[in-house]
PDB file of C-alpha atoms in Angstrom:
ATOM      1  CA  MET Z   9      95.407 109.099  81.723  1.00 85.00           C
ATOM      2  CA  VAL Z  10      94.040 112.450  80.587  1.00 87.00           C
ATOM      3  CA  THR Z  11      90.461 111.255  80.138  1.00 87.00           C
ATOM      4  CA  GLY Z  12      90.627 109.371  83.429  1.00 86.00           C
ATOM      5  CA  GLY Z  13      91.765 112.586  85.069  1.00 86.00           C
ATOM      6  CA  LEU Z  14      88.899 114.476  83.459  1.00 86.00           C
ATOM      7  CA  VAL Z  15      86.441 111.976  84.920  1.00 86.00           C
ATOM      8  CA  ARG Z  16      87.615 112.756  88.432  1.00 82.00           C
ATOM      9  CA  LEU Z  17      88.263 116.477  87.986  1.00 84.00           C
ATOM     10  CA  THR Z  18      84.819 117.165  86.511  1.00 83.00           C
ATOM     11  CA  GLY Z  19      83.024 115.174  89.202  1.00 81.00           C
ATOM     12  CA  SER Z  20      82.036 112.524  86.669  1.00 82.00           C
ATOM     13  CA  GLY Z  21      83.278 109.467  88.529  1.00 80.00           C
ATOM     14  CA  LEU Z  22      79.718 108.196  88.870  1.00 82.00           C
ATOM     15  CA  GLY Z  23      78.493 109.583  85.547  1.00 85.00           C
ATOM     16  CA  CYS Z  24      77.708 105.954  84.833  1.00 85.00           C
ATOM     17  CA  PRO Z  25      76.584 104.912  88.320  1.00 85.00           C
ATOM     18  CA  THR Z  26      77.097 101.182  87.841  1.00 87.00           C
ATOM     19  CA  TRP Z  27      79.404  98.743  86.019  1.00 87.00           C
ATOM     20  CA  PRO Z  28      79.740  97.081  83.530  1.00 86.00           C
ATOM     21  CA  ARG Z  29      76.543  98.798  82.401  1.00 86.00           C
ATOM     22  CA  CYS Z  30      76.254 102.565  82.380  1.00 87.00           C
ATOM     23  CA  THR Z  31      72.790 102.341  83.933  1.00 87.00           C
ATOM     24  CA  ALA Z  32      70.868  99.447  85.413  1.00 84.00           C
ATOM     25  CA  ASP Z  33      69.337  98.702  82.001  1.00 85.00           C
ATOM     26  CA  SER Z  34      71.811 100.015  79.425  1.00 89.00           C
ATOM     27  CA  PHE Z  35      75.477  99.679  78.545  1.00 88.00           C
ATOM     28  CA  VAL Z  36      75.424 103.211  77.083  1.00 89.00           C
ATOM     29  CA  PRO Z  37      74.169 106.526  78.483  1.00 89.00           C
ATOM     30  CA  VAL Z  38      70.456 107.135  78.074  1.00 88.00           C
ATOM     31  CA  ALA Z  39      68.370 110.265  77.802  1.00 85.00           C
ATOM     32  CA  GLY Z  40      67.115 111.630  81.070  1.00 81.00           C
ATOM     33  CA  GLN Z  41      69.949 110.364  83.265  1.00 81.00           C
ATOM     34  CA  GLU Z  42      70.271 112.602  86.294  1.00 80.00           C
ATOM     35  CA  GLU Z  43      74.059 112.630  85.840  1.00 78.00           C
ATOM     36  CA  GLY Z  44      73.648 115.008  82.875  1.00 82.00           C
ATOM     37  CA  PHE Z  45      76.765 115.690  80.773  1.00 82.00           C
ATOM     38  CA  ARG Z  46      78.918 113.748  83.239  1.00 84.00           C
ATOM     39  CA  LYS Z  47      77.571 110.481  81.869  1.00 87.00           C
ATOM     40  CA  PHE Z  48      79.289 111.204  78.535  1.00 90.00           C
ATOM     41  CA  ILE Z  49      82.643 111.953  80.189  1.00 88.00           C
ATOM     42  CA  GLU Z  50      82.586 108.738  82.194  1.00 89.00           C
ATOM     43  CA  PHE Z  51      81.312 106.651  79.282  1.00 89.00           C
ATOM     44  CA  GLY Z  52      83.903 108.176  76.957  1.00 89.00           C
ATOM     45  CA  ASN Z  53      86.669 107.097  79.303  1.00 88.00           C
ATOM     46  CA  ARG Z  54      85.233 103.582  79.422  1.00 88.00           C
ATOM     47  CA  THR Z  55      85.070 103.484  75.632  1.00 90.00           C
ATOM     48  CA  LEU Z  56      88.773 104.298  75.382  1.00 89.00           C
ATOM     49  CA  THR Z  57      89.477 101.060  77.227  1.00 88.00           C
ATOM     50  CA  GLY Z  58      88.296  99.274  74.103  1.00 88.00           C
ATOM     51  CA  VAL Z  59      90.551 101.413  71.918  1.00 92.00           C
ATOM     52  CA  VAL Z  60      93.563 100.681  74.118  1.00 92.00           C
ATOM     53  CA  SER Z  61      92.684  96.984  74.112  1.00 93.00           C
ATOM     54  CA  ILE Z  62      92.661  96.926  70.303  1.00 95.00           C
ATOM     55  CA  ALA Z  63      96.044  98.660  70.248  1.00 94.00           C
ATOM     56  CA  ALA Z  64      97.438  96.116  72.718  1.00 94.00           C
ATOM     57  CA  LEU Z  65      96.052  93.262  70.615  1.00 95.00           C
ATOM     58  CA  LEU Z  66      97.664  94.725  67.478  1.00 96.00           C
ATOM     59  CA  VAL Z  67     101.001  94.798  69.304  1.00 94.00           C
ATOM     60  CA  ILE Z  68     100.713  91.054  69.913  1.00 95.00           C
ATOM     61  CA  VAL Z  69      99.846  90.387  66.266  1.00 95.00           C
ATOM     62  CA  ALA Z  70     102.686  92.593  65.000  1.00 94.00           C
ATOM     63  CA  ILE Z  71     105.356  91.019  67.181  1.00 93.00           C
ATOM     64  CA  TRP Z  72     104.287  87.444  66.486  1.00 94.00           C
ATOM     65  CA  LYS Z  73     104.087  88.110  62.758  1.00 94.00           C
ATOM     66  CA  LEU Z  74     107.114  90.372  62.215  1.00 91.00           C
ATOM     67  CA  ALA Z  75     109.526  89.105  64.882  1.00 89.00           C
ATOM     68  CA  PRO Z  76     108.707  85.396  65.286  1.00 89.00           C
ATOM     69  CA  GLU Z  77     112.312  84.596  66.221  1.00 89.00           C
ATOM     70  CA  ARG Z  78     112.221  86.818  69.331  1.00 89.00           C
ATOM     71  CA  ALA Z  79     110.700  84.467  71.893  1.00 88.00           C
ATOM     72  CA  ALA Z  80     111.134  86.856  74.829  1.00 88.00           C
ATOM     73  CA  LEU Z  81     109.273  89.626  73.012  1.00 91.00           C
ATOM     74  CA  LYS Z  82     106.445  87.269  72.088  1.00 92.00           C
ATOM     75  CA  ARG Z  83     105.884  86.582  75.779  1.00 92.00           C
ATOM     76  CA  LEU Z  84     106.159  90.232  76.791  1.00 92.00           C
ATOM     77  CA  ALA Z  85     103.673  91.239  74.107  1.00 93.00           C
ATOM     78  CA  PHE Z  86     100.764  89.800  76.099  1.00 94.00           C
ATOM     79  CA  LEU Z  87     101.411  91.829  79.252  1.00 93.00           C
ATOM     80  CA  PRO Z  88      99.849  95.159  78.141  1.00 92.00           C
ATOM     81  CA  LEU Z  89      96.643  93.429  77.000  1.00 93.00           C
ATOM     82  CA  ILE Z  90      96.400  91.485  80.252  1.00 93.00           C
ATOM     83  CA  GLY Z  91      97.063  94.697  82.146  1.00 91.00           C
ATOM     84  CA  VAL Z  92      94.321  96.575  80.308  1.00 92.00           C
ATOM     85  CA  GLY Z  93      91.842  93.826  81.175  1.00 91.00           C
ATOM     86  CA  LEU Z  94      92.799  93.881  84.846  1.00 91.00           C
ATOM     87  CA  GLN Z  95      92.678  97.680  84.862  1.00 90.00           C
ATOM     88  CA  ALA Z  96      89.134  97.601  83.479  1.00 88.00           C
ATOM     89  CA  VAL Z  97      88.120  95.372  86.381  1.00 90.00           C
ATOM     90  CA  VAL Z  98      89.764  97.749  88.875  1.00 90.00           C
ATOM     91  CA  GLY Z  99      87.861 100.607  87.236  1.00 87.00           C
ATOM     92  CA  GLY Z 100      84.620  98.695  87.653  1.00 88.00           C
ATOM     93  CA  ILE Z 101      85.351  98.011  91.317  1.00 90.00           C
ATOM     94  CA  THR Z 102      86.097 101.710  91.742  1.00 86.00           C
ATOM     95  CA  VAL Z 103      82.602 102.588  90.499  1.00 86.00           C
ATOM     96  CA  LEU Z 104      80.887  99.830  92.496  1.00 87.00           C
ATOM     97  CA  THR Z 105      82.603 100.989  95.716  1.00 85.00           C
ATOM     98  CA  GLY Z 106      81.339 104.555  95.207  1.00 83.00           C
ATOM     99  CA  LEU Z 107      84.779 105.926  94.289  1.00 82.00           C
ATOM    100  CA  SER Z 108      86.521 104.763  97.438  1.00 85.00           C
ATOM    101  CA  PRO Z 109      89.812 106.708  97.600  1.00 86.00           C
ATOM    102  CA  THR Z 110      91.674 103.420  98.010  1.00 88.00           C
ATOM    103  CA  THR Z 111      90.333 101.940  94.772  1.00 89.00           C
ATOM    104  CA  VAL Z 112      90.769 105.278  92.965  1.00 87.00           C
ATOM    105  CA  ALA Z 113      94.428 105.234  94.068  1.00 89.00           C
ATOM    106  CA  LEU Z 114      94.844 101.642  92.875  1.00 91.00           C
ATOM    107  CA  HIS Z 115      93.215 102.573  89.557  1.00 90.00           C
ATOM    108  CA  PHE Z 116      95.757 105.368  89.037  1.00 91.00           C
ATOM    109  CA  LEU Z 117      98.745 103.273  90.108  1.00 93.00           C
ATOM    110  CA  ALA Z 118      97.644 100.428  87.838  1.00 92.00           C
ATOM    111  CA  SER Z 119      97.739 102.903  84.959  1.00 92.00           C
ATOM    112  CA  MET Z 120     101.304 103.790  85.916  1.00 95.00           C
ATOM    113  CA  VAL Z 121     102.247 100.105  85.819  1.00 94.00           C
ATOM    114  CA  LEU Z 122     100.664  99.810  82.365  1.00 94.00           C
ATOM    115  CA  ILE Z 123     102.666 102.798  81.155  1.00 95.00           C
ATOM    116  CA  TRP Z 124     105.834 101.255  82.568  1.00 95.00           C
ATOM    117  CA  LEU Z 125     105.110  97.919  80.868  1.00 94.00           C
ATOM    118  CA  SER Z 126     104.377  99.587  77.536  1.00 94.00           C
ATOM    119  CA  THR Z 127     107.554 101.666  77.707  1.00 96.00           C
ATOM    120  CA  TYR Z 128     109.624  98.609  78.582  1.00 95.00           C
ATOM    121  CA  LEU Z 129     108.137  96.676  75.671  1.00 94.00           C
ATOM    122  CA  LEU Z 130     108.719  99.569  73.261  1.00 94.00           C
ATOM    123  CA  TYR Z 131     112.356  99.829  74.364  1.00 94.00           C
ATOM    124  CA  ARG Z 132     112.893  96.093  73.957  1.00 93.00           C
ATOM    125  CA  VAL Z 133     111.390  96.211  70.455  1.00 91.00           C
ATOM    126  CA  THR Z 134     113.284  99.265  69.201  1.00 90.00           C
ATOM    127  CA  GLN Z 135     116.542  99.364  71.170  1.00 90.00           C
ATOM    128  CA  GLU Z 136     117.526  95.875  72.314  1.00 89.00           C
ATOM    129  CA  GLY Z 137     118.039  92.320  71.285  1.00 86.00           C
ATOM    130  CA  ASP Z 138     117.539  89.188  73.389  1.00 85.00           C
ATOM    131  CA  GLU Z 139     121.094  88.374  74.457  1.00 86.00           C
ATOM    132  CA  PRO Z 140     121.780  88.628  78.213  1.00 87.00           C
ATOM    133  CA  PRO Z 141     122.175  92.302  79.211  1.00 89.00           C
ATOM    134  CA  THR Z 142     125.552  93.867  79.907  1.00 91.00           C
ATOM    135  CA  SER Z 143     126.016  96.990  81.996  1.00 91.00           C
ATOM    136  CA  ASP Z 144     127.378 100.095  80.249  1.00 92.00           C
ATOM    137  CA  VAL Z 145     128.012 102.054  83.454  1.00 93.00           C
ATOM    138  CA  HIS Z 146     129.565 101.577  86.883  1.00 93.00           C
ATOM    139  CA  PRO Z 147     127.467  99.290  89.121  1.00 93.00           C
ATOM    140  CA  ALA Z 148     127.014 102.123  91.648  1.00 95.00           C
ATOM    141  CA  ILE Z 149     125.287 104.232  88.997  1.00 96.00           C
ATOM    142  CA  ARG Z 150     122.877 101.425  88.243  1.00 95.00           C
ATOM    143  CA  SER Z 151     122.131 101.068  91.965  1.00 96.00           C
ATOM    144  CA  VAL Z 152     121.277 104.752  92.287  1.00 97.00           C
ATOM    145  CA  ALA Z 153     119.170 104.537  89.116  1.00 97.00           C
ATOM    146  CA  TYR Z 154     117.191 101.680  90.661  1.00 97.00           C
ATOM    147  CA  ALA Z 155     116.739 103.852  93.751  1.00 97.00           C
ATOM    148  CA  VAL Z 156     115.338 106.565  91.466  1.00 97.00           C
ATOM    149  CA  SER Z 157     112.723 104.091  90.222  1.00 97.00           C
ATOM    150  CA  ALA Z 158     111.844 102.978  93.759  1.00 97.00           C
ATOM    151  CA  VAL Z 159     111.466 106.536  95.032  1.00 97.00           C
ATOM    152  CA  LEU Z 160     109.354 107.420  91.996  1.00 97.00           C
ATOM    153  CA  ALA Z 161     106.974 104.638  92.986  1.00 96.00           C
ATOM    154  CA  VAL Z 162     106.792 106.120  96.490  1.00 96.00           C
ATOM    155  CA  VAL Z 163     106.190 109.610  95.062  1.00 96.00           C
ATOM    156  CA  LEU Z 164     103.329 108.329  92.915  1.00 95.00           C
ATOM    157  CA  ALA Z 165     101.774 106.435  95.824  1.00 94.00           C
ATOM    158  CA  LEU Z 166     101.991 109.492  98.079  1.00 93.00           C
ATOM    159  CA  GLY Z 167     100.478 111.558  95.286  1.00 91.00           C
ATOM    160  CA  THR Z 168      97.379 109.359  95.409  1.00 90.00           C
ATOM    161  CA  VAL Z 169      97.175 109.920  99.174  1.00 91.00           C
ATOM    162  CA  VAL Z 170      97.294 113.683  98.595  1.00 88.00           C
ATOM    163  CA  THR Z 171      94.567 113.354  95.979  1.00 85.00           C
ATOM    164  CA  GLY Z 172      92.456 111.147  98.232  1.00 83.00           C
ATOM    165  CA  SER Z 173      92.706 113.711 101.022  1.00 82.00           C
ATOM    166  CA  GLY Z 174      91.878 116.845  99.033  1.00 73.00           C
ATOM    167  CA  PRO Z 175      89.323 118.136  96.548  1.00 73.00           C
ATOM    168  CA  HIS Z 176      88.532 116.753  93.072  1.00 64.00           C
ATOM    169  CA  SER Z 177      87.256 113.471  94.460  1.00 62.00           C
ATOM    170  CA  GLY Z 178      85.233 112.496  91.397  1.00 57.00           C
ATOM    171  CA  ASP Z 179      81.818 112.969  92.982  1.00 59.00           C
ATOM    172  CA  ALA Z 180      80.305 115.267  95.595  1.00 58.00           C
ATOM    173  CA  ASP Z 181      79.511 112.379  97.973  1.00 66.00           C
ATOM    174  CA  THR Z 182      82.791 110.505  97.633  1.00 74.00           C
ATOM    175  CA  PRO Z 183      84.553 109.618 100.922  1.00 72.00           C
ATOM    176  CA  ARG Z 184      88.060 110.907 101.629  1.00 75.00           C
ATOM    177  CA  PHE Z 185      91.083 109.347 103.355  1.00 79.00           C
ATOM    178  CA  GLY Z 186      90.745 111.829 106.196  1.00 78.00           C
ATOM    179  CA  PHE Z 187      94.402 112.893 106.354  1.00 85.00           C
ATOM    180  CA  ASP Z 188      95.343 116.544 106.707  1.00 85.00           C
ATOM    181  CA  PRO Z 189      95.878 117.687 103.088  1.00 83.00           C
ATOM    182  CA  ARG Z 190      98.709 120.050 104.025  1.00 86.00           C
ATOM    183  CA  SER Z 191     100.655 117.394 105.945  1.00 90.00           C
ATOM    184  CA  VAL Z 192     100.423 114.742 103.243  1.00 90.00           C
ATOM    185  CA  SER Z 193     101.308 117.361 100.612  1.00 88.00           C
ATOM    186  CA  TRP Z 194     104.481 118.170 102.524  1.00 90.00           C
ATOM    187  CA  LEU Z 195     105.331 114.477 102.826  1.00 93.00           C
ATOM    188  CA  HIS Z 196     104.789 114.110  99.085  1.00 92.00           C
ATOM    189  CA  ALA Z 197     107.045 117.134  98.462  1.00 91.00           C
ATOM    190  CA  ASP Z 198     109.776 115.655 100.700  1.00 94.00           C
ATOM    191  CA  ALA Z 199     109.764 112.468  98.635  1.00 95.00           C
ATOM    192  CA  VAL Z 200     109.986 114.553  95.460  1.00 94.00           C
ATOM    193  CA  MET Z 201     113.041 116.359  96.833  1.00 95.00           C
ATOM    194  CA  LEU Z 202     114.719 113.021  97.498  1.00 96.00           C
ATOM    195  CA  PHE Z 203     113.834 111.955  93.975  1.00 97.00           C
ATOM    196  CA  VAL Z 204     115.364 115.130  92.513  1.00 96.00           C
ATOM    197  CA  GLY Z 205     118.574 114.566  94.469  1.00 96.00           C
ATOM    198  CA  LEU Z 206     118.912 111.000  93.211  1.00 97.00           C
ATOM    199  CA  VAL Z 207     118.272 112.042  89.594  1.00 97.00           C
ATOM    200  CA  VAL Z 208     120.956 114.735  89.868  1.00 97.00           C
ATOM    201  CA  ALA Z 209     123.335 112.167  91.366  1.00 97.00           C
ATOM    202  CA  VAL Z 210     122.853 109.815  88.420  1.00 97.00           C
ATOM    203  CA  LEU Z 211     123.261 112.640  85.923  1.00 95.00           C
ATOM    204  CA  VAL Z 212     126.462 113.910  87.550  1.00 95.00           C
ATOM    205  CA  ALA Z 213     127.875 110.378  87.748  1.00 96.00           C
ATOM    206  CA  THR Z 214     127.145 109.625  84.095  1.00 95.00           C
ATOM    207  CA  HIS Z 215     128.965 112.814  83.057  1.00 92.00           C
ATOM    208  CA  ALA Z 216     131.896 112.172  85.416  1.00 94.00           C
ATOM    209  CA  THR Z 217     132.409 108.607  84.187  1.00 92.00           C
ATOM    210  CA  GLY Z 218     132.113 109.432  80.486  1.00 90.00           C
ATOM    211  CA  ALA Z 219     128.877 107.597  79.819  1.00 90.00           C
ATOM    212  CA  SER Z 220     127.520 107.694  76.285  1.00 92.00           C
ATOM    213  CA  GLU Z 221     125.625 110.662  74.916  1.00 94.00           C
ATOM    214  CA  ARG Z 222     122.512 108.505  74.696  1.00 93.00           C
ATOM    215  CA  VAL Z 223     122.619 107.826  78.446  1.00 95.00           C
ATOM    216  CA  ARG Z 224     123.291 111.436  79.424  1.00 95.00           C
ATOM    217  CA  ARG Z 225     120.555 112.726  77.132  1.00 95.00           C
ATOM    218  CA  ALA Z 226     118.008 110.300  78.601  1.00 96.00           C
ATOM    219  CA  TRP Z 227     118.789 111.404  82.147  1.00 97.00           C
ATOM    220  CA  LEU Z 228     118.673 115.066  81.162  1.00 96.00           C
ATOM    221  CA  VAL Z 229     115.138 114.469  79.945  1.00 97.00           C
ATOM    222  CA  VAL Z 230     114.316 112.897  83.321  1.00 97.00           C
ATOM    223  CA  LEU Z 231     115.736 115.920  85.144  1.00 96.00           C
ATOM    224  CA  GLY Z 232     113.848 118.362  82.936  1.00 96.00           C
ATOM    225  CA  LEU Z 233     110.533 116.574  83.443  1.00 96.00           C
ATOM    226  CA  THR Z 234     111.209 116.270  87.166  1.00 95.00           C
ATOM    227  CA  LEU Z 235     111.800 120.011  87.582  1.00 94.00           C
ATOM    228  CA  PHE Z 236     108.734 120.802  85.477  1.00 95.00           C
ATOM    229  CA  GLN Z 237     106.595 118.398  87.488  1.00 93.00           C
ATOM    230  CA  GLY Z 238     107.920 119.688  90.815  1.00 90.00           C
ATOM    231  CA  GLY Z 239     107.286 123.297  89.841  1.00 92.00           C
ATOM    232  CA  LEU Z 240     103.816 122.374  88.673  1.00 91.00           C
ATOM    233  CA  GLY Z 241     103.076 120.686  91.986  1.00 88.00           C
ATOM    234  CA  TYR Z 242     104.038 123.763  93.985  1.00 88.00           C
ATOM    235  CA  LEU Z 243     102.102 126.011  91.598  1.00 92.00           C
ATOM    236  CA  GLN Z 244      98.894 124.033  91.977  1.00 87.00           C
ATOM    237  CA  TYR Z 245      99.343 123.907  95.766  1.00 84.00           C
ATOM    238  CA  PHE Z 246      99.716 127.682  96.101  1.00 87.00           C
ATOM    239  CA  THR Z 247      96.932 128.484  93.602  1.00 89.00           C
ATOM    240  CA  GLY Z 248      94.235 126.419  95.281  1.00 84.00           C
ATOM    241  CA  ILE Z 249      94.641 123.228  93.219  1.00 83.00           C
ATOM    242  CA  PRO Z 250      92.863 124.320  90.010  1.00 87.00           C
ATOM    243  CA  TRP Z 251      91.657 121.315  88.053  1.00 86.00           C
ATOM    244  CA  LEU Z 252      93.515 122.179  84.842  1.00 89.00           C
ATOM    245  CA  LEU Z 253      96.886 122.198  86.611  1.00 91.00           C
ATOM    246  CA  VAL Z 254      96.004 118.894  88.286  1.00 88.00           C
ATOM    247  CA  LEU Z 255      95.272 117.407  84.862  1.00 91.00           C
ATOM    248  CA  VAL Z 256      98.635 118.564  83.491  1.00 92.00           C
ATOM    249  CA  HIS Z 257     100.284 117.223  86.669  1.00 92.00           C
ATOM    250  CA  MET Z 258      98.800 113.785  85.967  1.00 91.00           C
ATOM    251  CA  LEU Z 259      99.963 113.855  82.359  1.00 93.00           C
ATOM    252  CA  ALA Z 260     103.454 114.911  83.434  1.00 94.00           C
ATOM    253  CA  ALA Z 261     103.532 112.043  85.949  1.00 94.00           C
ATOM    254  CA  SER Z 262     102.812 109.628  83.114  1.00 95.00           C
ATOM    255  CA  LEU Z 263     105.575 111.128  80.991  1.00 96.00           C
ATOM    256  CA  LEU Z 264     107.961 110.925  83.934  1.00 97.00           C
ATOM    257  CA  VAL Z 265     107.294 107.187  84.278  1.00 97.00           C
ATOM    258  CA  VAL Z 266     108.108 106.817  80.576  1.00 97.00           C
ATOM    259  CA  ALA Z 267     111.288 108.899  80.885  1.00 97.00           C
ATOM    260  CA  VAL Z 268     112.613 107.114  83.986  1.00 98.00           C
ATOM    261  CA  THR Z 269     111.904 103.664  82.536  1.00 97.00           C
ATOM    262  CA  TRP Z 270     113.674 104.577  79.307  1.00 97.00           C
ATOM    263  CA  ALA Z 271     116.628 106.194  81.097  1.00 97.00           C
ATOM    264  CA  VAL Z 272     117.211 103.215  83.391  1.00 97.00           C
ATOM    265  CA  LEU Z 273     117.200 100.877  80.394  1.00 96.00           C
ATOM    266  CA  THR Z 274     119.850 102.967  78.589  1.00 95.00           C
ATOM    267  CA  LEU Z 275     122.329 101.928  81.273  1.00 95.00           C
ATOM    268  CA  ARG Z 276     122.581  98.456  79.729  1.00 94.00           C
ATOM    269  CA  SER Z 277     123.006  96.820  76.323  1.00 90.00           C
ATOM    270  CA  ARG Z 278     121.449  93.675  74.837  1.00 86.00           C
ATOM    271  CA  ASP Z 279     122.608  92.427  71.462  1.00 82.00           C
ATOM    272  CA  LEU Z 280     120.445  90.545  68.994  1.00 72.00           C
ATOM    273  CA  VAL Z 281     120.681  86.773  69.138  1.00 62.00           C
ATOM    274  CA  THR Z 282     122.779  85.587  66.210  1.00 53.00           C
ATOM    275  CA  ALA Z 283     122.348  82.246  64.526  1.00 48.00           C
TER     276      ALA Z 283
END
């Protein structure tokens, strides 16, 4: 996420102007490219796709070797690797379409889905078994928690609209959505306020109903990250959207997806299958 953000924020989206090659004749940057240092930023981000793919492949090997009895996990293990492959294709389409704001938005949102999948898999591996899940909280709390997840998806989608309407497009000649940046920023902020209210509602309800410390701690983390992210958003808006704050904002969005996914999953229990 960070290197992908650097590609856009440094205007390096077309540092490698084609895909899957970096130039018409080479898979790697070559001397004399008019893109200058930007070719290394873009190529470096592409290279990390291979690193992530190896990590995803190692997850499959580890689960199949060390937990062969967990059939559900063995199926889930393939999803991150499949997602990385699809994300690479979306990245290629993004380059071939000249950094269309629509494909840039899809590229970002696909990363969020990958982060969600990876967090879900990690939780299943470390915190749960494969028995059917049982709820540890009142059904109304779970419903509001699901609403938190849905609104987060809306917030992220609106964030891409804000990005596609403002500066830091990835390249000087990149087209924009054409929306008024101030208006879409306000709409994004309104969705964030709704998100904050729902997170507070879940946190209050978990305390009022005596939920476990594990559940309350997870939702406190969500609230803390939410307030940090919201404050960061306002700060970058009122300081002219400096690229460094935008980069931190993207990283915090990734962490928030992790935190919300983890917190929602703490509301249930799944025991190990016993022979």
